[in-house]
Short mmCIF file of C-alpha atoms and ligand atoms in Angstrom, two decimals:
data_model
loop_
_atom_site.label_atom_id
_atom_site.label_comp_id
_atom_site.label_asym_id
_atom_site.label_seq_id
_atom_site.Cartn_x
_atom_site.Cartn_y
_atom_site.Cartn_z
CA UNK K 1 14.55 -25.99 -30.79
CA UNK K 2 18.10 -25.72 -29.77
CA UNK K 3 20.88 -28.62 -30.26
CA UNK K 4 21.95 -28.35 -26.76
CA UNK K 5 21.09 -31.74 -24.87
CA UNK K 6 18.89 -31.85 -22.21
CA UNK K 7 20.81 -31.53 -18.76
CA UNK K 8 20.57 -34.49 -16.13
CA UNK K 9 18.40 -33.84 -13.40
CA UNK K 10 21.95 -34.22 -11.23
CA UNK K 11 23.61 -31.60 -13.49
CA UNK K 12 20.47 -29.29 -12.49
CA UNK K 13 21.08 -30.14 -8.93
CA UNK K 14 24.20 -29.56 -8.88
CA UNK K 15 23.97 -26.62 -10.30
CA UNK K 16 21.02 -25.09 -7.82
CA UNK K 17 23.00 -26.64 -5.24
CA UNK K 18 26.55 -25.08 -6.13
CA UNK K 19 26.53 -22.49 -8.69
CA UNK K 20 23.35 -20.65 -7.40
CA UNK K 21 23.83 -20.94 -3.75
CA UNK K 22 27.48 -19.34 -3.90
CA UNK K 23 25.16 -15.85 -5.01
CA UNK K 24 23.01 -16.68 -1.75
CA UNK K 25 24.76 -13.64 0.22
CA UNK K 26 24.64 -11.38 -2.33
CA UNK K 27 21.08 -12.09 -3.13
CA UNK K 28 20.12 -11.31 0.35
CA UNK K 29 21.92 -8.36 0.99
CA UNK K 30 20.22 -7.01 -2.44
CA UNK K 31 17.05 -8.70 -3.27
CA UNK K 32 18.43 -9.37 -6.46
CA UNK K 33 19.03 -11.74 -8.64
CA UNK K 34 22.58 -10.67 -10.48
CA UNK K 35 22.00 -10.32 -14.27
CA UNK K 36 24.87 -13.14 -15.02
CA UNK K 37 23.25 -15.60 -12.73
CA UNK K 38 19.83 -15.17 -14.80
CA UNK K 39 21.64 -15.78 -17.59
CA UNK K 40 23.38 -18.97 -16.88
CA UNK K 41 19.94 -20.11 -15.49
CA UNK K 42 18.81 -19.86 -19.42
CA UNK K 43 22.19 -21.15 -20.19
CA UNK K 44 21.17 -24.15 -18.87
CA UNK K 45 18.03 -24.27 -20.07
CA UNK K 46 15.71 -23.92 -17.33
CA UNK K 47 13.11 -21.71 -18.37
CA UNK K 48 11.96 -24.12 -21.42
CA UNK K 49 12.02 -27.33 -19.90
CA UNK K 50 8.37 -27.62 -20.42
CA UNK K 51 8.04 -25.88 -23.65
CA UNK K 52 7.00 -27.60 -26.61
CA UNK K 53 9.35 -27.80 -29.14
CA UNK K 54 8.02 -26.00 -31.84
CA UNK K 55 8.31 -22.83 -29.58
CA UNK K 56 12.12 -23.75 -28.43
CA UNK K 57 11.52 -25.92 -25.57
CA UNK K 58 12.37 -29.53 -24.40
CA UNK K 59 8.48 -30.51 -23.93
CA UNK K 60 8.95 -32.60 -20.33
CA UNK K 61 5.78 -33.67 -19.71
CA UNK K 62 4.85 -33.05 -16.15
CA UNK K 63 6.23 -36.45 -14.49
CA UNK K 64 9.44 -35.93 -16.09
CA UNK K 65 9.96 -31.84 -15.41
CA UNK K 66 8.65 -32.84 -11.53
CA UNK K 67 12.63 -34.15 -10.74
CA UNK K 68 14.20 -30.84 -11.85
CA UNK K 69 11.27 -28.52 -10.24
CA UNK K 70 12.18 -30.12 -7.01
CA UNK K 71 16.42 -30.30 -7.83
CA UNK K 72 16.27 -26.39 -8.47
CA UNK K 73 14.09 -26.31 -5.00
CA UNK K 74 16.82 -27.07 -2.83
CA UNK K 75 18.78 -24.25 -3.62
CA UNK K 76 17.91 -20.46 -2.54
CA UNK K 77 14.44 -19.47 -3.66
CA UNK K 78 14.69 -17.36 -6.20
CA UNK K 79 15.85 -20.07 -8.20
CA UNK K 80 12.88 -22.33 -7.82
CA UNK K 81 10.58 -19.36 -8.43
CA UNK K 82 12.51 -18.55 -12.04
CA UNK K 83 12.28 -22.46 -13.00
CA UNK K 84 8.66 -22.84 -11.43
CA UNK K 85 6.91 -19.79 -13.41
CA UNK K 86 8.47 -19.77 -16.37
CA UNK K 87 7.73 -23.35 -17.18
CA UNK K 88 4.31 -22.56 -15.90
CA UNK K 89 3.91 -18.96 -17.88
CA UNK K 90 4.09 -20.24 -21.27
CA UNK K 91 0.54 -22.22 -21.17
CA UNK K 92 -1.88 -19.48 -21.32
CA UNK K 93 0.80 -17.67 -24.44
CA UNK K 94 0.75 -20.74 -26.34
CA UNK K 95 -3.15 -21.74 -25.81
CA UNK K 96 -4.80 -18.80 -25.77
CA UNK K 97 -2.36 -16.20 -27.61
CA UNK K 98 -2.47 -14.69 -30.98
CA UNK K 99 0.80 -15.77 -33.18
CA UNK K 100 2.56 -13.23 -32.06
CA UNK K 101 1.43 -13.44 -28.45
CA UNK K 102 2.43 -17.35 -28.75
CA UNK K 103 6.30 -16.10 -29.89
CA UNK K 104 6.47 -14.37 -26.60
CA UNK K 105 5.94 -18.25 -24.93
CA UNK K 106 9.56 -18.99 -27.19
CA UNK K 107 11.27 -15.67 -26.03
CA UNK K 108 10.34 -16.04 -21.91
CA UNK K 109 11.93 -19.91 -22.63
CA UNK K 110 15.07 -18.38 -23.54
CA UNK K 111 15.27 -16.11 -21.12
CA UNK K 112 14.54 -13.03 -23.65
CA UNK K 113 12.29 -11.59 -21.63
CA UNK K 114 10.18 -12.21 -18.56
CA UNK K 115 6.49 -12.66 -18.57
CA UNK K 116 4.75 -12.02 -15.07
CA UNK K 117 1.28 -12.62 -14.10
CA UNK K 118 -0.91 -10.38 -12.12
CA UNK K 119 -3.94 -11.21 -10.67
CA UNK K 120 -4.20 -10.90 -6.93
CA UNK K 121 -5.24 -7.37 -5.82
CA UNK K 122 -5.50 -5.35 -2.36
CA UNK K 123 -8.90 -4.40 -3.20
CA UNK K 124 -10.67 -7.05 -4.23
CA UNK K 125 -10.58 -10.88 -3.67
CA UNK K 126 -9.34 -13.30 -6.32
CA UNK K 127 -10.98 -14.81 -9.31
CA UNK K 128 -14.54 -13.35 -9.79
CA UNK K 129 -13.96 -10.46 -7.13
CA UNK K 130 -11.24 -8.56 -8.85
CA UNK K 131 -11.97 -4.65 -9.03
CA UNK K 132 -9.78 -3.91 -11.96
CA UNK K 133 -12.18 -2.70 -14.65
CA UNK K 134 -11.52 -3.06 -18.26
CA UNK K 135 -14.33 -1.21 -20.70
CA UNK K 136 -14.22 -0.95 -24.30
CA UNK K 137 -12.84 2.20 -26.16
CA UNK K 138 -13.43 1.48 -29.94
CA UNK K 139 -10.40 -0.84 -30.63
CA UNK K 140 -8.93 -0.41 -27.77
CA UNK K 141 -9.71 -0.67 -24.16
CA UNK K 142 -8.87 1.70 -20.72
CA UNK K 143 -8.19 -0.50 -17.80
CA UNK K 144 -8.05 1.43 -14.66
CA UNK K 145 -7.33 -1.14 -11.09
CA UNK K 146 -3.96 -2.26 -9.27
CA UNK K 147 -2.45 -5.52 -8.59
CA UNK K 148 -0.02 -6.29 -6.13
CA UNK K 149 2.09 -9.30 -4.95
CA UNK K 150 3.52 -9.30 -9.20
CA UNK K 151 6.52 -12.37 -8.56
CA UNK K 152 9.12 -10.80 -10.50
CA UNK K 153 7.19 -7.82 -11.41
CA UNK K 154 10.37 -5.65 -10.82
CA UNK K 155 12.17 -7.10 -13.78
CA UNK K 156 9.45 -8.12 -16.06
CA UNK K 157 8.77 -6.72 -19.44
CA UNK K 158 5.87 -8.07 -19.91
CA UNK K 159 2.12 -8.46 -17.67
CA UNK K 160 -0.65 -10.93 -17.93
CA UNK K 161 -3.66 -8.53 -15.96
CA UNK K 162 -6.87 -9.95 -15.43
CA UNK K 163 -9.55 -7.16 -15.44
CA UNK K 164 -13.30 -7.31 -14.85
CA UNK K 165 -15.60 -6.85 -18.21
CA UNK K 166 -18.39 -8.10 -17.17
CA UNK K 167 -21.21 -8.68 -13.95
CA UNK K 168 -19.27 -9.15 -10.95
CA UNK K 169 -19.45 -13.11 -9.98
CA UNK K 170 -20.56 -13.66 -13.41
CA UNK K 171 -18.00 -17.06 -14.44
CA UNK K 172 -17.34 -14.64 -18.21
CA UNK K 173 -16.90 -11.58 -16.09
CA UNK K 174 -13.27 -11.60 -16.54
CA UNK K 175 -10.85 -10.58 -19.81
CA UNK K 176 -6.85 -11.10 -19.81
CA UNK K 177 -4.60 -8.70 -21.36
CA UNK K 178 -1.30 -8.42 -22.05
CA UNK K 179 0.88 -5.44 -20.73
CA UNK K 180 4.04 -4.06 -21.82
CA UNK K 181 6.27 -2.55 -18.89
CA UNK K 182 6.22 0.54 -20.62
CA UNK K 183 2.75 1.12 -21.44
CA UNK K 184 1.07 4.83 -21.12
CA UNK K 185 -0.55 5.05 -17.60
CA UNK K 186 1.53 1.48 -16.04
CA UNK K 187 2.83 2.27 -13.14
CA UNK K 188 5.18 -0.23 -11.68
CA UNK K 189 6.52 -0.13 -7.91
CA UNK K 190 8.92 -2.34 -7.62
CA UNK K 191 9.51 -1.92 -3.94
CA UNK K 192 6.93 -4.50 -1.97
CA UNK K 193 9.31 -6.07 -0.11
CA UNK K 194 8.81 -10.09 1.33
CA UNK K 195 9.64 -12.10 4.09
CA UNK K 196 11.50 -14.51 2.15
CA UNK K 197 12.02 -15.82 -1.45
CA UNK K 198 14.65 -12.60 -1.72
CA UNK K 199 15.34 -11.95 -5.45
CA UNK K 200 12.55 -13.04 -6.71
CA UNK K 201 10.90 -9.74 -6.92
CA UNK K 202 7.59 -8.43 -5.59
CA UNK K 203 5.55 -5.71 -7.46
CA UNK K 204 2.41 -3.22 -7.12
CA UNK K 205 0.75 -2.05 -10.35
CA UNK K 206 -1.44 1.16 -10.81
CA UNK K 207 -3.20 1.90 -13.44
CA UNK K 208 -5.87 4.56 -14.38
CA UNK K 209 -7.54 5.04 -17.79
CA UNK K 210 -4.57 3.21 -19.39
CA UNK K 211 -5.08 2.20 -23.05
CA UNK K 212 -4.44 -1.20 -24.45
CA UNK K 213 -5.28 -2.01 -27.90
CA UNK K 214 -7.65 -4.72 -28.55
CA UNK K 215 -4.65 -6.76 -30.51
CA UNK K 216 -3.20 -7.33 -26.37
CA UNK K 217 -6.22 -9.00 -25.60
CA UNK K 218 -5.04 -12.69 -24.61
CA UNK K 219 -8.29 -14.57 -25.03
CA UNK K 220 -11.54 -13.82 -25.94
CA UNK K 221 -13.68 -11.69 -24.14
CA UNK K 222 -14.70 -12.89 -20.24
CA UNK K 223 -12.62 -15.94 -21.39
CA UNK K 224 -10.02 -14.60 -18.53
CA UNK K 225 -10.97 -16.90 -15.73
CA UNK K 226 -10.47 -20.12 -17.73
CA UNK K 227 -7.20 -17.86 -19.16
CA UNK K 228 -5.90 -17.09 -15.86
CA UNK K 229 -6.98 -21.14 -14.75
CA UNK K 230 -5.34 -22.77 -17.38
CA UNK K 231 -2.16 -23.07 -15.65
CA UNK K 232 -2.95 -23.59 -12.23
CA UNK K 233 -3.42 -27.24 -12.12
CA UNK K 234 -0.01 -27.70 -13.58
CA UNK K 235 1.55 -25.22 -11.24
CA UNK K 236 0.20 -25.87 -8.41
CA UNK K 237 1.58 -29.78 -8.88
CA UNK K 238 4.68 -28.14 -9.48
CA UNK K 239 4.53 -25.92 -6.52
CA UNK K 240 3.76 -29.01 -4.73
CA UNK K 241 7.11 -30.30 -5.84
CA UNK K 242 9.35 -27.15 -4.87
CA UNK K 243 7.88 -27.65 -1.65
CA UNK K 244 9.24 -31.53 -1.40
CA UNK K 245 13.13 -30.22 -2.81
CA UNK K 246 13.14 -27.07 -0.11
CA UNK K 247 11.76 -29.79 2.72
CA UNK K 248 14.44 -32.22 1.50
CA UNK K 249 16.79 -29.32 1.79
CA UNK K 250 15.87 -28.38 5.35
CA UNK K 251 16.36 -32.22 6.53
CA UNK K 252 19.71 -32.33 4.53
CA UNK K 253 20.37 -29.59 6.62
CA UNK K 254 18.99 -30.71 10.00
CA UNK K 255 21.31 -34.25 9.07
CA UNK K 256 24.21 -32.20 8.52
CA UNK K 257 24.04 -30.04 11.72
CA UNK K 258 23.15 -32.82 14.05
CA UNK K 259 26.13 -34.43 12.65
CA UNK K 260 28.78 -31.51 13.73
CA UNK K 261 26.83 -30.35 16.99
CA UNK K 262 28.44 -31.72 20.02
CA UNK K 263 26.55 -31.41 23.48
CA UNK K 264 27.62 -33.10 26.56
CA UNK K 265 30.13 -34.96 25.16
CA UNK K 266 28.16 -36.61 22.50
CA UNK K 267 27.17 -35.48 18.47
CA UNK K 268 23.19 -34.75 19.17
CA UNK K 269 22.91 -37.41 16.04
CA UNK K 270 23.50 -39.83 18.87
CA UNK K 271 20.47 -38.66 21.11
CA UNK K 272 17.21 -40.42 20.59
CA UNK K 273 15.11 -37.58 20.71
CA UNK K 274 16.69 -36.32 17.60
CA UNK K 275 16.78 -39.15 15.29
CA UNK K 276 13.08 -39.26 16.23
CA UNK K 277 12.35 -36.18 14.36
CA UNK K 278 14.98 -36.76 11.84
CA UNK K 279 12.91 -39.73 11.04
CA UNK K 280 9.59 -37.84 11.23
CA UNK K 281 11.12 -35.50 8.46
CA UNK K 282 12.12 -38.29 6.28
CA UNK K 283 8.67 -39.91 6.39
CA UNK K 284 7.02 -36.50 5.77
CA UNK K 285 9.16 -34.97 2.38
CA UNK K 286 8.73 -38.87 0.75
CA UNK K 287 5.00 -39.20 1.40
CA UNK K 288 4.74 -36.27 0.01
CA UNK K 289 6.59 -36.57 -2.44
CA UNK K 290 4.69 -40.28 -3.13
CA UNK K 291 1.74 -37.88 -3.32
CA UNK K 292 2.71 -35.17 -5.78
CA UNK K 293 4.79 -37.77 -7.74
CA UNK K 294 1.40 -39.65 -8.44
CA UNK K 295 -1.01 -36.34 -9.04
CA UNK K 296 1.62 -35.33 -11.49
CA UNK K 297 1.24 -38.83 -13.32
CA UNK K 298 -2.37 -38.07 -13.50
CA UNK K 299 -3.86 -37.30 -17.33
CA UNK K 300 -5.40 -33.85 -16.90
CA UNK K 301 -8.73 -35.34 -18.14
CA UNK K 302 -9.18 -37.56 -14.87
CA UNK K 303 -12.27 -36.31 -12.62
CA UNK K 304 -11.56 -34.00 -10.37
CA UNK K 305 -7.97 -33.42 -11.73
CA UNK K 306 -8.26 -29.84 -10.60
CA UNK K 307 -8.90 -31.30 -6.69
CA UNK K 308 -5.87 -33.77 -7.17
CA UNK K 309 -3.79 -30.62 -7.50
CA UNK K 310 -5.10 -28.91 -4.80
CA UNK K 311 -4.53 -32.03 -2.60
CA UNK K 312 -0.82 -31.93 -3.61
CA UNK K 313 -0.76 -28.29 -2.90
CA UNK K 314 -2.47 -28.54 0.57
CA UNK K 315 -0.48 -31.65 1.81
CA UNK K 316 3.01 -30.16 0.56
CA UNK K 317 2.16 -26.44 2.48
CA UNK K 318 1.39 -28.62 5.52
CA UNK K 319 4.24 -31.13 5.13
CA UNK K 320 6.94 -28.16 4.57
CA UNK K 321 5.60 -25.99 7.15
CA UNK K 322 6.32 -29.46 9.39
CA UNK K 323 9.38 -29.72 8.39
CA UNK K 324 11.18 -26.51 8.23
CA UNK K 325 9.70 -25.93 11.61
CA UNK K 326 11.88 -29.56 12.98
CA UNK K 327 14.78 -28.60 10.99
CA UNK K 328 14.65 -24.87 12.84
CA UNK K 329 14.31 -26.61 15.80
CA UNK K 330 16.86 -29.19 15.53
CA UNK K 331 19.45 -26.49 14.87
CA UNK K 332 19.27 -24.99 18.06
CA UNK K 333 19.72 -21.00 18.55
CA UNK K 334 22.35 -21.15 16.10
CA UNK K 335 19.33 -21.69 13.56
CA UNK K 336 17.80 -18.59 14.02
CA UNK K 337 20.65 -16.56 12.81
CA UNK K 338 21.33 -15.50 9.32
CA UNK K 339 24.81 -17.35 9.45
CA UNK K 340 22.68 -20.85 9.25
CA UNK K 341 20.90 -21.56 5.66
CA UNK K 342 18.23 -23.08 7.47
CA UNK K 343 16.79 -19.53 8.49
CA UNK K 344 16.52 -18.20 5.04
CA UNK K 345 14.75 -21.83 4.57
CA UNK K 346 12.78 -20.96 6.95
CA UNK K 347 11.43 -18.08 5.66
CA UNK K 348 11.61 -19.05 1.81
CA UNK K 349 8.73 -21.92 2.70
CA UNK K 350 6.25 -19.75 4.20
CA UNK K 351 5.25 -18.36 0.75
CA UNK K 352 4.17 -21.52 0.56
CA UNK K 353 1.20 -20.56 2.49
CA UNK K 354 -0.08 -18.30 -0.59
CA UNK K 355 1.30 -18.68 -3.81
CA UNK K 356 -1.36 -20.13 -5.66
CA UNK K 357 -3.85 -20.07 -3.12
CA UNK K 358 -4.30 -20.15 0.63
CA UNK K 359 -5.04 -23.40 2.47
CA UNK K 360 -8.47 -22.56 2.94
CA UNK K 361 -8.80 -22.13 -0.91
CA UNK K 362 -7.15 -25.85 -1.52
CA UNK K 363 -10.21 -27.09 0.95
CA UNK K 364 -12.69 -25.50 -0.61
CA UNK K 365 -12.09 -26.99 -4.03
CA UNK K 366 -11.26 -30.36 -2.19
CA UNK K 367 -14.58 -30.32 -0.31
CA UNK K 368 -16.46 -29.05 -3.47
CA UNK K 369 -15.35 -32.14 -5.34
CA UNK K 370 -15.58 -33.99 -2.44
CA UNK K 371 -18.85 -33.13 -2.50
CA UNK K 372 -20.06 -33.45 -6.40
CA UNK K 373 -20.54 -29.56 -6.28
CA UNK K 374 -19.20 -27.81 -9.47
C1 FAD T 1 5.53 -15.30 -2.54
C2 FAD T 1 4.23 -14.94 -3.20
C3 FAD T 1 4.19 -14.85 -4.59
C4 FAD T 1 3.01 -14.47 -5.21
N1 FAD T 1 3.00 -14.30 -6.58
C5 FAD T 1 1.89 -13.84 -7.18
C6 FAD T 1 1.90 -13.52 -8.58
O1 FAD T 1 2.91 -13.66 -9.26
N2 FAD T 1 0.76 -13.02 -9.12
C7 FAD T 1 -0.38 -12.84 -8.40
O2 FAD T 1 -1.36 -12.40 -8.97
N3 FAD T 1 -0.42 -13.14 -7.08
C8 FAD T 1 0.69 -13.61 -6.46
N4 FAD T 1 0.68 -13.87 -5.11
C9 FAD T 1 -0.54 -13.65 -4.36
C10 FAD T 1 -1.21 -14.94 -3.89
O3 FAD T 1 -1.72 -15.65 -4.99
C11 FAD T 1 -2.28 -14.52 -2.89
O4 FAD T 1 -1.63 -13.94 -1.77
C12 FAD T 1 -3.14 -15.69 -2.44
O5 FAD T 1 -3.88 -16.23 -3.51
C13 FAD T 1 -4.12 -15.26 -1.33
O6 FAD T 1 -4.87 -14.15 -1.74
P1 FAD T 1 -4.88 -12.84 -0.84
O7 FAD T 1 -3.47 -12.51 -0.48
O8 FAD T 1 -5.66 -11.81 -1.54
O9 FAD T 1 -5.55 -13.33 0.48
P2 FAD T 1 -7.04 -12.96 1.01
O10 FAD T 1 -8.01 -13.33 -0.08
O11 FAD T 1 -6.97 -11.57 1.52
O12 FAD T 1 -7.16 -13.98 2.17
C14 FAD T 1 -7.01 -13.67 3.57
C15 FAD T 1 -7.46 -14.88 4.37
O13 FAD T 1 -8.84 -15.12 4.13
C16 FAD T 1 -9.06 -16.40 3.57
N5 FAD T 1 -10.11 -16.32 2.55
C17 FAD T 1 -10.20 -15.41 1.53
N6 FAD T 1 -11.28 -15.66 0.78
C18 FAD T 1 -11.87 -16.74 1.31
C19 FAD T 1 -13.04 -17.49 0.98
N7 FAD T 1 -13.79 -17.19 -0.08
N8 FAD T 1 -13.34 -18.56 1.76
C20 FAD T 1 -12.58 -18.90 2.83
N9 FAD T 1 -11.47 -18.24 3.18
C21 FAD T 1 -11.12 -17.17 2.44
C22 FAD T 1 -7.72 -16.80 2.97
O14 FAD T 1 -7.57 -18.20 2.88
C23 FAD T 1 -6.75 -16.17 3.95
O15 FAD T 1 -6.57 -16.99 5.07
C24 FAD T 1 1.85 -14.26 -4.45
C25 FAD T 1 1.89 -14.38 -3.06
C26 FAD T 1 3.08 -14.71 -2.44
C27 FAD T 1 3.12 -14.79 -0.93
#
């Protein structure tokens, strides 16, 4: 592990806040993130804040990465996505990897190279409906399918794709390899272009009869739902928490603007109406962040942890959507033009709605343990 101290939540702020929001403009016009702003965000550390420390990292455990998840969350996007996965990414490397899989956990946490994960396909549904096919070619296998929706699939240089190798709905019917970018037969289109979260990155991947040695395998075989799982409880608390730091942003911002805005002689602060929904965003972002604060405190062996997460997850889309919506609102036309930051917050929560599942998918596995169904 590296001698560098750990940075203050506040120094993380400040520097999502600052530092990363002066490249807002520039990320926008591009959809890029520049190369010397990635760097500085492993500079600081970022990507390994979740790590353990034999593989380089700083081993938060989840109640103490939560503050920084939601600090880097109030600044444009792209940056919450680049904290968020790549303290998420390293869990199925380290706990399901080969050695040398597991050193590719150290390099993503130094910002070496970038690990993406694809799973979510235009042909078939998530989970036990994928249609990318994997079958066995002596040590090797061919994996013909696509994938689509790849965060930060433009850049990465490495894939985690989930393929089908067994019965369809079968709970082993799934196997996770790992990629390279420039494997035989990948093809990589980097040009799926979102309605927010600019930078970040969205990719389609083709592939037709393309090779991958056995050795890529990350898993055993049909061990790639529980692979592709083992994160998602974790991440989807910390999604929960980007979506408290981007709905604290949007009220910061609603605060600020009803401050300046003058109408009829008065600062709409003054008007009742107003601080009524200022007030009604405040209760909102610190329930919710009550909520994912004590989910995140949970130990991951507690019944139904996998619910507690998705109760986070569903709450916090809900609770942003709320939010974002007031603070839109309480900016007046001006809002709606890409002069105000509260229009590219806007847009940057409605991923919300899907990363990591839809808010029908959240019920379902609320209801289910709801329920006492498996
Ligand atoms: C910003 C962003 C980043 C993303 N990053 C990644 C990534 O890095 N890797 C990756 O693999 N994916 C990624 N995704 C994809 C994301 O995980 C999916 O979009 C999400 O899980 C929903 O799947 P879908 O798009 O296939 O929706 P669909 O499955 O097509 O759903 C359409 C609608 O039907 C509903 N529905 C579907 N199935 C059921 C069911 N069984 N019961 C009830 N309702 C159902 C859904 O809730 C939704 O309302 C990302 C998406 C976004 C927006």
């Amino acid at each position: 592990m590296s001698n560098e101290p750990l940075p203050s939540v506040e120094e993380f702020q400040r520097f999502f806040l600052d530092e990363y929001e002066q490249y807002s403009q520039e990320i926008e016009r591009t959809d890029e993130v520049p190369a010397e702003l990635l760097k500085r965000v492993a500079d600081i550390g970022a990507y390994r804040l979740t790590i353990p420390k034999e593989l380089g990292g700083w081993d938060l455990a989840l109640p103490d990465y939560l503050p920084y998840v939601e600090a880097a969350a109030m600044g444009p996007g792209s940056g919450r996505m680049l904290v968020h996965l790549a303290n998420g990414i390293w869990r199925p490397l380290a706990w399901y990897g080969s050695p040398a899989q597991r050193e590719l956990a150290r390099k993503s946490g130094t910002g070496e190279i970038c690990v993406a994960f694809a799973l979510t396909e235009r042909t078939g549904g998530t989970g036990r409906d994928l249609h990318t096919r994997a079958v066995r070619d002596g040590d090797a296998w061919r994996l013909s399918g696509e994938k689509h929706l790849v965060t930060w699939g433009p850049r990465a240089d490495v894939f985690i794709i989930s393929a089908m190798t067994g019965e369809r709905r079968a709970s082993d019917a799934l196997t996770t390899f790992l990629v390279p970018k420039d494997a035989n037969g990948l093809q990589i289109d980097p040009t799926q272009r979102t309605m927010g979260l600019f930078g970040s990155g969205h990719a389609y991947l083709d592939f037709e009869n393309m090779i991958v040695p056995d050795s890529d395998r990350l898993g055993e075989i049909g061990q790639g739902l529980e692979v592709a799982l083992s994160f998602l409880d974790y991440s989807r608390i910390s999604l929960s928490m980007c979506m408290v730091g981007l709905a604290q942003r949007a009220l910061d911002e609603a605060v600020a603007f009803a401050r300046r805005r003058t109408t009829f002689g008065k600062a709409i602060v003054e008007r009742d109406v107003i601080r009524a929904q200022l007030a009604d965003m405040q209760v909102d972002v610190r329930a919710a962040r009550a909520l994912v604060r004590e989910i995140g405190a949970l130990p991951v062996s507690s019944p139904n942890y996998r619910a507690a997460a998705c109760t986070a997850k569903l709450h916090g889309l809900r609770m942003v959507g709320r939010v974002t919506d007031t603070a839109l609102k309480v900016h007046g036309g001006f809002g709606y033009t890409k002069d105000a930051v509260i229009e590219r917050i806007y847009r940057d929560a409605r991923g919300f709605w899907f990363e990591e599942g839809t808010q029908e998918i959240q019920q379902l596995v609320i209801s289910r343990a709801l329920l006492g169904e498996s």
